[in-house]
Coordinates of C-alpha atoms in Angstrom, one line a residue:
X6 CA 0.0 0.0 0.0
X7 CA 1.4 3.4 -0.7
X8 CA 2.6 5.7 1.8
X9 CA 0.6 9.0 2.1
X10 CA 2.8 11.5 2.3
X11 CA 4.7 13.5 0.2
X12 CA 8.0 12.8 -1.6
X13 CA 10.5 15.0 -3.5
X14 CA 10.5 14.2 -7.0
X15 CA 13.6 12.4 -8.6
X16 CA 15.5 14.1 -10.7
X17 CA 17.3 11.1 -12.2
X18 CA 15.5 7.5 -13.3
X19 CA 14.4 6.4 -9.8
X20 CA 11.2 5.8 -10.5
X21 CA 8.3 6.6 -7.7
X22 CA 5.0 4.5 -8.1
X23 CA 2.8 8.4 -7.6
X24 CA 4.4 10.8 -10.4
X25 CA 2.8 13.7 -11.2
X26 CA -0.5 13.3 -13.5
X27 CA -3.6 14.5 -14.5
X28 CA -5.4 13.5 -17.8
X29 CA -6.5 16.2 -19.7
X30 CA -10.6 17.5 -18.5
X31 CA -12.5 17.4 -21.2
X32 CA -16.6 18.2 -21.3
X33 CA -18.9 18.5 -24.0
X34 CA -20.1 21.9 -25.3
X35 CA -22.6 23.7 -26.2
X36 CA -24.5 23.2 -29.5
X37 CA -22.7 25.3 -31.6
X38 CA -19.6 24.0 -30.3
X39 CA -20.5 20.6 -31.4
X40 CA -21.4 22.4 -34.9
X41 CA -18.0 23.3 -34.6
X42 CA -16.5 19.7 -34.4
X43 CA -18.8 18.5 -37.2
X44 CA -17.5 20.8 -39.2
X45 CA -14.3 19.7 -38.5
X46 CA -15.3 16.1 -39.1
X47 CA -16.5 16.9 -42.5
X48 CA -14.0 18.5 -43.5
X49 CA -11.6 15.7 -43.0
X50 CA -9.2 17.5 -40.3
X51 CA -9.7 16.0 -37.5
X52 CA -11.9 13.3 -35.7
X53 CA -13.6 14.4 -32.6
X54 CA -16.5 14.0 -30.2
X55 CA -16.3 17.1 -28.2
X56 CA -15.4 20.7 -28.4
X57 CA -11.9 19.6 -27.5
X58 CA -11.4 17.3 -30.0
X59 CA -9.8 14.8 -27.6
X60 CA -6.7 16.7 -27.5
X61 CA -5.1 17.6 -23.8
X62 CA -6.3 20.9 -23.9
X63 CA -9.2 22.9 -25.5
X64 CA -7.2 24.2 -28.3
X65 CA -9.3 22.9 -31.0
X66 CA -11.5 25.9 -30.8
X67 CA -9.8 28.7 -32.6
X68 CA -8.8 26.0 -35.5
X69 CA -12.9 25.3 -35.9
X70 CA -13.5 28.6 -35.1
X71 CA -11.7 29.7 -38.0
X72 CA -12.6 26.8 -40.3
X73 CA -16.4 27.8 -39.8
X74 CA -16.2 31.7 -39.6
X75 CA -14.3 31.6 -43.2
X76 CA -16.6 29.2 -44.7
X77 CA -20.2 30.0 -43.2
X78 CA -19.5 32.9 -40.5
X79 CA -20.5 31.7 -37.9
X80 CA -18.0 32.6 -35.1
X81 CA -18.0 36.1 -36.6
X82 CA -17.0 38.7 -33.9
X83 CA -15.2 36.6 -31.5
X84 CA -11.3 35.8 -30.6
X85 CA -9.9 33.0 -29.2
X86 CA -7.9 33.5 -26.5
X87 CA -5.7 30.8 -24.3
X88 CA -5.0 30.7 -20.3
X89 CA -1.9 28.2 -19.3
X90 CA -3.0 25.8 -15.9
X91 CA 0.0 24.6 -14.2
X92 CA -0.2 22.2 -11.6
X93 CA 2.6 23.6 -9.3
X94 CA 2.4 20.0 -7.2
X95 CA 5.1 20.5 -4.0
X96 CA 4.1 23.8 -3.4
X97 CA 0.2 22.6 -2.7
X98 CA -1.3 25.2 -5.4
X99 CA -2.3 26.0 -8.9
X100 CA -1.3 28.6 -10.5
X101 CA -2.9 30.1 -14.0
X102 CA -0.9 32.2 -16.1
X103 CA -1.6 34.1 -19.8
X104 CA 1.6 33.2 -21.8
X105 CA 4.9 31.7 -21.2
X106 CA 6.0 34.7 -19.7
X107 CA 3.9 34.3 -16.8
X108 CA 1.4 37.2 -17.3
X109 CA -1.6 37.6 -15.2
X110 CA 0.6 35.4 -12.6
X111 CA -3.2 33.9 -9.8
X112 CA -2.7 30.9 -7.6
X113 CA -4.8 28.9 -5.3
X114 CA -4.2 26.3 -2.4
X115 CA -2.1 25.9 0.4
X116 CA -0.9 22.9 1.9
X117 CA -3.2 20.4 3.5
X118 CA -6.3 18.6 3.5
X119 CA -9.4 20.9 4.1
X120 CA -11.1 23.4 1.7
X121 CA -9.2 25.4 -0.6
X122 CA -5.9 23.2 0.9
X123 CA -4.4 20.5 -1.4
X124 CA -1.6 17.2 -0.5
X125 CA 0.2 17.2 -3.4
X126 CA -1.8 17.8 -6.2
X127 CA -1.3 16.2 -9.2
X128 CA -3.2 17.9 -12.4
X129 CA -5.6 19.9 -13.7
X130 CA -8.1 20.8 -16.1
X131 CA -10.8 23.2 -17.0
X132 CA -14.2 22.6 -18.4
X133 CA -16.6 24.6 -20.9
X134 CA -18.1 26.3 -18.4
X135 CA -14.5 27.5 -16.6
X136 CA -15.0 24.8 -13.7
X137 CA -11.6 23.7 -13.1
X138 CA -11.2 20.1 -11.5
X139 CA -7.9 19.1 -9.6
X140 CA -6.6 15.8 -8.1
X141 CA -5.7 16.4 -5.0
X142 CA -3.8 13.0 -5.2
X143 CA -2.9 12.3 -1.5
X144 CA -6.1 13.9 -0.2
X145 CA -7.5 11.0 -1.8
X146 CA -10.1 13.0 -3.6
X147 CA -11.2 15.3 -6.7
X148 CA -11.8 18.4 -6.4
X149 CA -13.9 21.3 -8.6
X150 CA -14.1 24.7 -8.0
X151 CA -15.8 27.5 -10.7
X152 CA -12.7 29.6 -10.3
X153 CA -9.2 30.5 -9.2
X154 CA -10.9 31.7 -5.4
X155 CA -12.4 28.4 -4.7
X156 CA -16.1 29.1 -5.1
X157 CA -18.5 26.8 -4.9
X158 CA -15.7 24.1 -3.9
X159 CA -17.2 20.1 -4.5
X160 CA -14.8 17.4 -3.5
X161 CA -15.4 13.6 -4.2
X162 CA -14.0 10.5 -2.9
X163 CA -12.4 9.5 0.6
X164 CA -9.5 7.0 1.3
X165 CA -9.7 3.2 0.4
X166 CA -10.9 0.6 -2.1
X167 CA -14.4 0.5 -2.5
X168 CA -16.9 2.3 -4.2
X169 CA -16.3 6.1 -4.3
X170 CA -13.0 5.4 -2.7
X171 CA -9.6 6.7 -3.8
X172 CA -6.2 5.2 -3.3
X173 CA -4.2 8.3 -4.4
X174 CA -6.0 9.6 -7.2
X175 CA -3.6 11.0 -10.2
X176 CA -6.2 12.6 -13.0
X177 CA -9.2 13.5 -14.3
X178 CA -10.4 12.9 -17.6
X179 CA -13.9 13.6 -19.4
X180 CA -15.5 12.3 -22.2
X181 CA -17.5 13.6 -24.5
X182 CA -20.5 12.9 -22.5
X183 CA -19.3 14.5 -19.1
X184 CA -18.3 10.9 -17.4
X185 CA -15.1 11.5 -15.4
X186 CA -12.6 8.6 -15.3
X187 CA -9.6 8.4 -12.6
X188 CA -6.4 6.5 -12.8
X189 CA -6.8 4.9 -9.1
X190 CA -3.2 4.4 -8.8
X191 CA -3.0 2.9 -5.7
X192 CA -5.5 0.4 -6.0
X193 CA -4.6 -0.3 -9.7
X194 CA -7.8 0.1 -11.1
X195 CA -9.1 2.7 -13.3
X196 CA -12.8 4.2 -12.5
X197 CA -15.8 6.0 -14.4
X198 CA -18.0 7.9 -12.7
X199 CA -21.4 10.0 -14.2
X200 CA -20.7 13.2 -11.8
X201 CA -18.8 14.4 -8.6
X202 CA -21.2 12.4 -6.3
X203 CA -20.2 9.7 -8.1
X204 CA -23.3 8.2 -10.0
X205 CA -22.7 5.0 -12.0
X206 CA -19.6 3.9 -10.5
X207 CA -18.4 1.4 -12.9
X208 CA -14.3 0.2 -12.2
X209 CA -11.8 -2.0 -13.8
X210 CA -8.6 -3.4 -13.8
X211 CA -7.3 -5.6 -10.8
X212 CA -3.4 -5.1 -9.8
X213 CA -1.0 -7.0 -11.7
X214 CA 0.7 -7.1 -14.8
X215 CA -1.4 -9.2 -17.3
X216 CA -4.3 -8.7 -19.5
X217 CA -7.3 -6.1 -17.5
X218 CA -4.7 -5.4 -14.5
X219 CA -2.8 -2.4 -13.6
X220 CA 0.3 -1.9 -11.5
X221 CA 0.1 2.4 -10.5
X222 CA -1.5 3.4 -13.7
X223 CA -1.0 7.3 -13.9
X224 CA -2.3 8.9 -17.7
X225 CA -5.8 8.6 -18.9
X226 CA -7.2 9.8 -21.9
X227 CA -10.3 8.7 -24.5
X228 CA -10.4 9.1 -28.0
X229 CA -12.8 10.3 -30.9
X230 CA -14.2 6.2 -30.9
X231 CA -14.3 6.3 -27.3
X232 CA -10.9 3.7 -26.9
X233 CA -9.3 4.4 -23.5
X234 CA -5.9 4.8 -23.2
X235 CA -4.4 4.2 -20.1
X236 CA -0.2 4.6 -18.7
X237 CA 0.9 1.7 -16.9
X238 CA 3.2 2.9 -14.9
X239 CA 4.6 0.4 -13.1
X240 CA 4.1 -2.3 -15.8
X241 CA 5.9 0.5 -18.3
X242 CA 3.8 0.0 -20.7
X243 CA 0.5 2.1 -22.3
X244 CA -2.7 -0.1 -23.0
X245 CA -5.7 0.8 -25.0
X246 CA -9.1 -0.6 -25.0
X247 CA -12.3 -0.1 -26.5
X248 CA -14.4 0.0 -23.1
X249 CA -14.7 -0.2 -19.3
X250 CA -14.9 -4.0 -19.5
X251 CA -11.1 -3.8 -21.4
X252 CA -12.7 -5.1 -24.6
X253 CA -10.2 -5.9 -27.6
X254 CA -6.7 -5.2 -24.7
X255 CA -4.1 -4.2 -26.7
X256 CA -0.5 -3.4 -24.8
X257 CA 2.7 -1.2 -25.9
X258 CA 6.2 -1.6 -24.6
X259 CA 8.8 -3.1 -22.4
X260 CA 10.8 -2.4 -19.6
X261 CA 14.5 -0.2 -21.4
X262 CA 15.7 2.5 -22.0
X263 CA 15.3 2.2 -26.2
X264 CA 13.2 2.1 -29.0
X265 CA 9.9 0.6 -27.7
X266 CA 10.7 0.3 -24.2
X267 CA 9.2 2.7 -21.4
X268 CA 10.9 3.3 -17.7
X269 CA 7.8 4.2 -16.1
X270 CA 5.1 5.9 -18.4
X271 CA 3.1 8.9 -16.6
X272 CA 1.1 10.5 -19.6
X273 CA -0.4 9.7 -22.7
X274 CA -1.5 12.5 -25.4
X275 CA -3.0 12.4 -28.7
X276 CA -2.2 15.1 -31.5
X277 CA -5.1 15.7 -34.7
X278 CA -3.6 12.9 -36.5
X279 CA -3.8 10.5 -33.6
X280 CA -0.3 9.8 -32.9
X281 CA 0.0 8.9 -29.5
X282 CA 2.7 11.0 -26.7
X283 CA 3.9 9.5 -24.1
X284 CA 5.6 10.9 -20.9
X285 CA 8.7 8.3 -20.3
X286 CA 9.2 9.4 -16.8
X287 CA 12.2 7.3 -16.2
X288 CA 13.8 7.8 -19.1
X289 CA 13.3 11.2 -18.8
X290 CA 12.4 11.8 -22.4
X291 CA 9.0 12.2 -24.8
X292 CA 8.0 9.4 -26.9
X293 CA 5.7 9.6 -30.0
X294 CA 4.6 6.7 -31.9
X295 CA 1.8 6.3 -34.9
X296 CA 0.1 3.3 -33.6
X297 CA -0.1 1.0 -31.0
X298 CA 2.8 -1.3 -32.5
X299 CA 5.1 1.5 -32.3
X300 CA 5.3 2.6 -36.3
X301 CA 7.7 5.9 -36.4
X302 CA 9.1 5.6 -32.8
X303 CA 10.7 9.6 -32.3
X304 CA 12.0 10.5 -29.1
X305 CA 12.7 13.8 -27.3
X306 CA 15.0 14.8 -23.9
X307 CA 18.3 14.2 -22.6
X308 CA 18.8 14.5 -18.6
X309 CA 20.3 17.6 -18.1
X310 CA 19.0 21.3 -17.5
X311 CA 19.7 23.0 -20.9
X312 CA 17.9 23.3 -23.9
X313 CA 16.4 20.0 -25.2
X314 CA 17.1 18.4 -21.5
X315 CA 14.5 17.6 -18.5
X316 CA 15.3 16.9 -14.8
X317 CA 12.1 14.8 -14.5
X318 CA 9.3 14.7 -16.9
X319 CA 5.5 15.2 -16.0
X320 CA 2.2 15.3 -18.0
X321 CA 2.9 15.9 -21.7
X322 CA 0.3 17.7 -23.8
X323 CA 0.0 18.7 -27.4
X324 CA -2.9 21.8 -28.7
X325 CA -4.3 21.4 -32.3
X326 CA -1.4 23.2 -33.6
X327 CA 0.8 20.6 -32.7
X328 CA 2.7 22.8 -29.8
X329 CA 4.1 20.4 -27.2
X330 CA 4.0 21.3 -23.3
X331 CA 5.9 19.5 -20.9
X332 CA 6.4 20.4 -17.2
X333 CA 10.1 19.6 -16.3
X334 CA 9.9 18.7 -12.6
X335 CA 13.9 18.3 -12.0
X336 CA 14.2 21.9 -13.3
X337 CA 10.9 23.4 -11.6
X338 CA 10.0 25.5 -15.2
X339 CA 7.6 24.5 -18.0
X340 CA 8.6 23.7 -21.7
X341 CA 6.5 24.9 -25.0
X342 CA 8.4 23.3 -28.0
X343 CA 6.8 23.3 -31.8
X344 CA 7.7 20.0 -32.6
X345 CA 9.8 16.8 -31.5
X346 CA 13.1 18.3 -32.7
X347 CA 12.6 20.8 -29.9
X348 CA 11.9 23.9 -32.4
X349 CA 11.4 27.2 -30.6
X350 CA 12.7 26.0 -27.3
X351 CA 10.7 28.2 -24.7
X352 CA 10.9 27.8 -21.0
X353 CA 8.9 29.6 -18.0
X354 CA 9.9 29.4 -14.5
X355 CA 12.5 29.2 -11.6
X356 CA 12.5 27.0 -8.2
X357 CA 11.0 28.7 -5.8
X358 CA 7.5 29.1 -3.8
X359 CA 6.9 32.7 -4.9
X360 CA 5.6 34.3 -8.2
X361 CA 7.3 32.8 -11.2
X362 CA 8.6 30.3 -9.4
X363 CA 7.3 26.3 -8.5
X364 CA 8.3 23.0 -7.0
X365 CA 8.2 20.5 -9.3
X366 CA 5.4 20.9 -11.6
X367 CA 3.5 18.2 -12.9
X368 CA 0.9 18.8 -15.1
X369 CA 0.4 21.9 -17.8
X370 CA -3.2 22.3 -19.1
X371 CA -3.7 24.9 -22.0
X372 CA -7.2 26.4 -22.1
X373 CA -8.7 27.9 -25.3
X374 CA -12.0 29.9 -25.2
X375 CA -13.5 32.8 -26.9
X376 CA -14.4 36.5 -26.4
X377 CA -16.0 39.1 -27.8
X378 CA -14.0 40.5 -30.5
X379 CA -12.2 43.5 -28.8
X380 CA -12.2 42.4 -25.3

């Protein structure tokens, strides 16, 4: 059973079972937001169920708002704008900033276990309404609050094993249907609930290391078919399945340091083309792959703390655009690249517990929305 208490984050490959995670929030929107996917569908450029196109961030709304406003005007008079959510995970906050040069620095949490406190929280994500969810991992709970002050705080889940129970809770991820699924990393078992008062429990996975088990699975996401992928952490591997009774199992990788092999996977992404990102925590690098048999295996990161190097990887996520976010925990700064060469290196951050600053951050979550056109 896992120890619940906080640990400093590695900055080399020994691997801890609770890493940093949170799989991206997604929630369905509005009507014309779904006009905005179909469009999107029929035009061939990307598959999607939601507003977000399954993506780990909401960044697929200024590409359809575009593709509609040029070709039928229906977005006319608004901008897109983006807000960066960084979970900042030793210093018990989260912190929301404009740009990768931290403008319009707001955080929220201190340390501990009671409202508006956190115990190492480990992600983050934002819904179409602007609720934001976190993981407050050792808490053993979710939380959601409407803003950055905490309002209308709703937590769910106390410690254990049973139904509505958490054994250190690493993400949140919705479909495009509003279920919420958690990696239950602790209990290795991965869980779909309808709502934060958790309605329709429905779990799977026992721990282990065979077919329908988990050993600490950390990254969650769900694609435009509805397949679940899920990082097996301790297994260091990724597995994908059509359902929540692991229909058509198919597994990815091997215990190394090379081409195929995983040292600990956190973090899966998808980009529009539905190549798949992985977080290789151990091996302190990126990985993208075409398919789940590996096809075009690229990867990304040496250790170190220059350019192109990570002290400890966390969440990876990719927008529509194909911009790549990874929080690099060893270094306590986030990393924006344009592609998996490392193109337009930019980093944001410093250690520290003050403005600009964080303790190993674990989980980056870019979210798109619109305004009036002049606001």
């Amino acid at each position: 059973m896992p120890v619940a208490r906080k640990r400093p984050v590695p900055a080399l490959r020994n691997h801890s079972p609770f890493r940093s995670h949170f799989s991206r929030v997604r929630s369905p929107r509005a009507s014309a937001a779904h006009l905005l996917c179909g469009a999107l569908l029929l035009l061939g450029t990307a598959s999607c169920l939601d507003f977000d196109c399954h993506f780990a961030d909401s960044s697929c709304e200024p590409v359809a708002a575009l593709l509609l406003s040029q070709s039928a005007g229906l977005q006319s008079g608004l901008n897109a704008q983006s807000q960066l959510y960084v979970v900042d995970r030793s210093n018990d906050r989260i912190v929301r900033i404009d740009d990768m040069l931290g403008a319009n620095w707001v955080e929220f949490g201190t340390s501990g276990g009671g409202i508006n406190q956190f115990n190492t929280p480990e992600g983050v994500g934002v819904d179409v309404n602007g609720a934001i969810f976190i993981s407050d991992s050792f808490s053993r709970r979710i939380v959601r609050v409407d803003d950055m002050i905490g309002s209308n705080w709703t937590e769910f889940g106390t410690s254990g094993a049973g139904i509505n129970q958490f054994n250190v809770p690493v993400g949140v991820s919705l479909d495009s249907g509003g279920q919420v699924y958690v990696p239950d990393n602790g209990n290795g078992r991965i869980v779909r609930i309808d709502d934060m008062v958790g309605t329709n429990w429905t779990e799977h996975g026992t721990m282990g290391a065979g077919v329908n088990q988990f050993d600490s699975p950390e990254g969650i996401t769900v694609d435009a078919s509805g397949r679940i992928y899920v990082a097996d952490q301790n297994n260091h591997r990724i597995v994908r399945m059509d359902d929540m009774s692991g229909t058509n199992w198919v597994s990815f990788g091997t215990l190394g340091g090379g081409v195929n092999q995983f040292n600990g996977p956190t973090e899966i992404a998808l980009d529009a083309a539905g190549r798949i990102y992985i977080s290789d925590s151990g091996n302190i690098r990126i990985v993208r792959i075409d398919d789940m048999v590996g096809t075009n295996w690229v990867d990304f990161g040496t250790i170190g703390t220059g350019v192109n190097q990570f002290g400890g990887v966390g969440e990876v996520t990719v927008t529509s655009s194909g911009q790549i976010y990874i929080p690099d925990q060893g270094n306590d700064r986030i990393v924006r690249i344009d592609d998996m060469t490392g193109t337009n290196w930019t980093e944001f951050g410093t250690t520290g517990a003050g403005v600009n600053q964080f303790n190993a951050p674990g989980r980056v979550f870019v979210h798109t929305f619109q305004t009036a056109a002049g606001f």
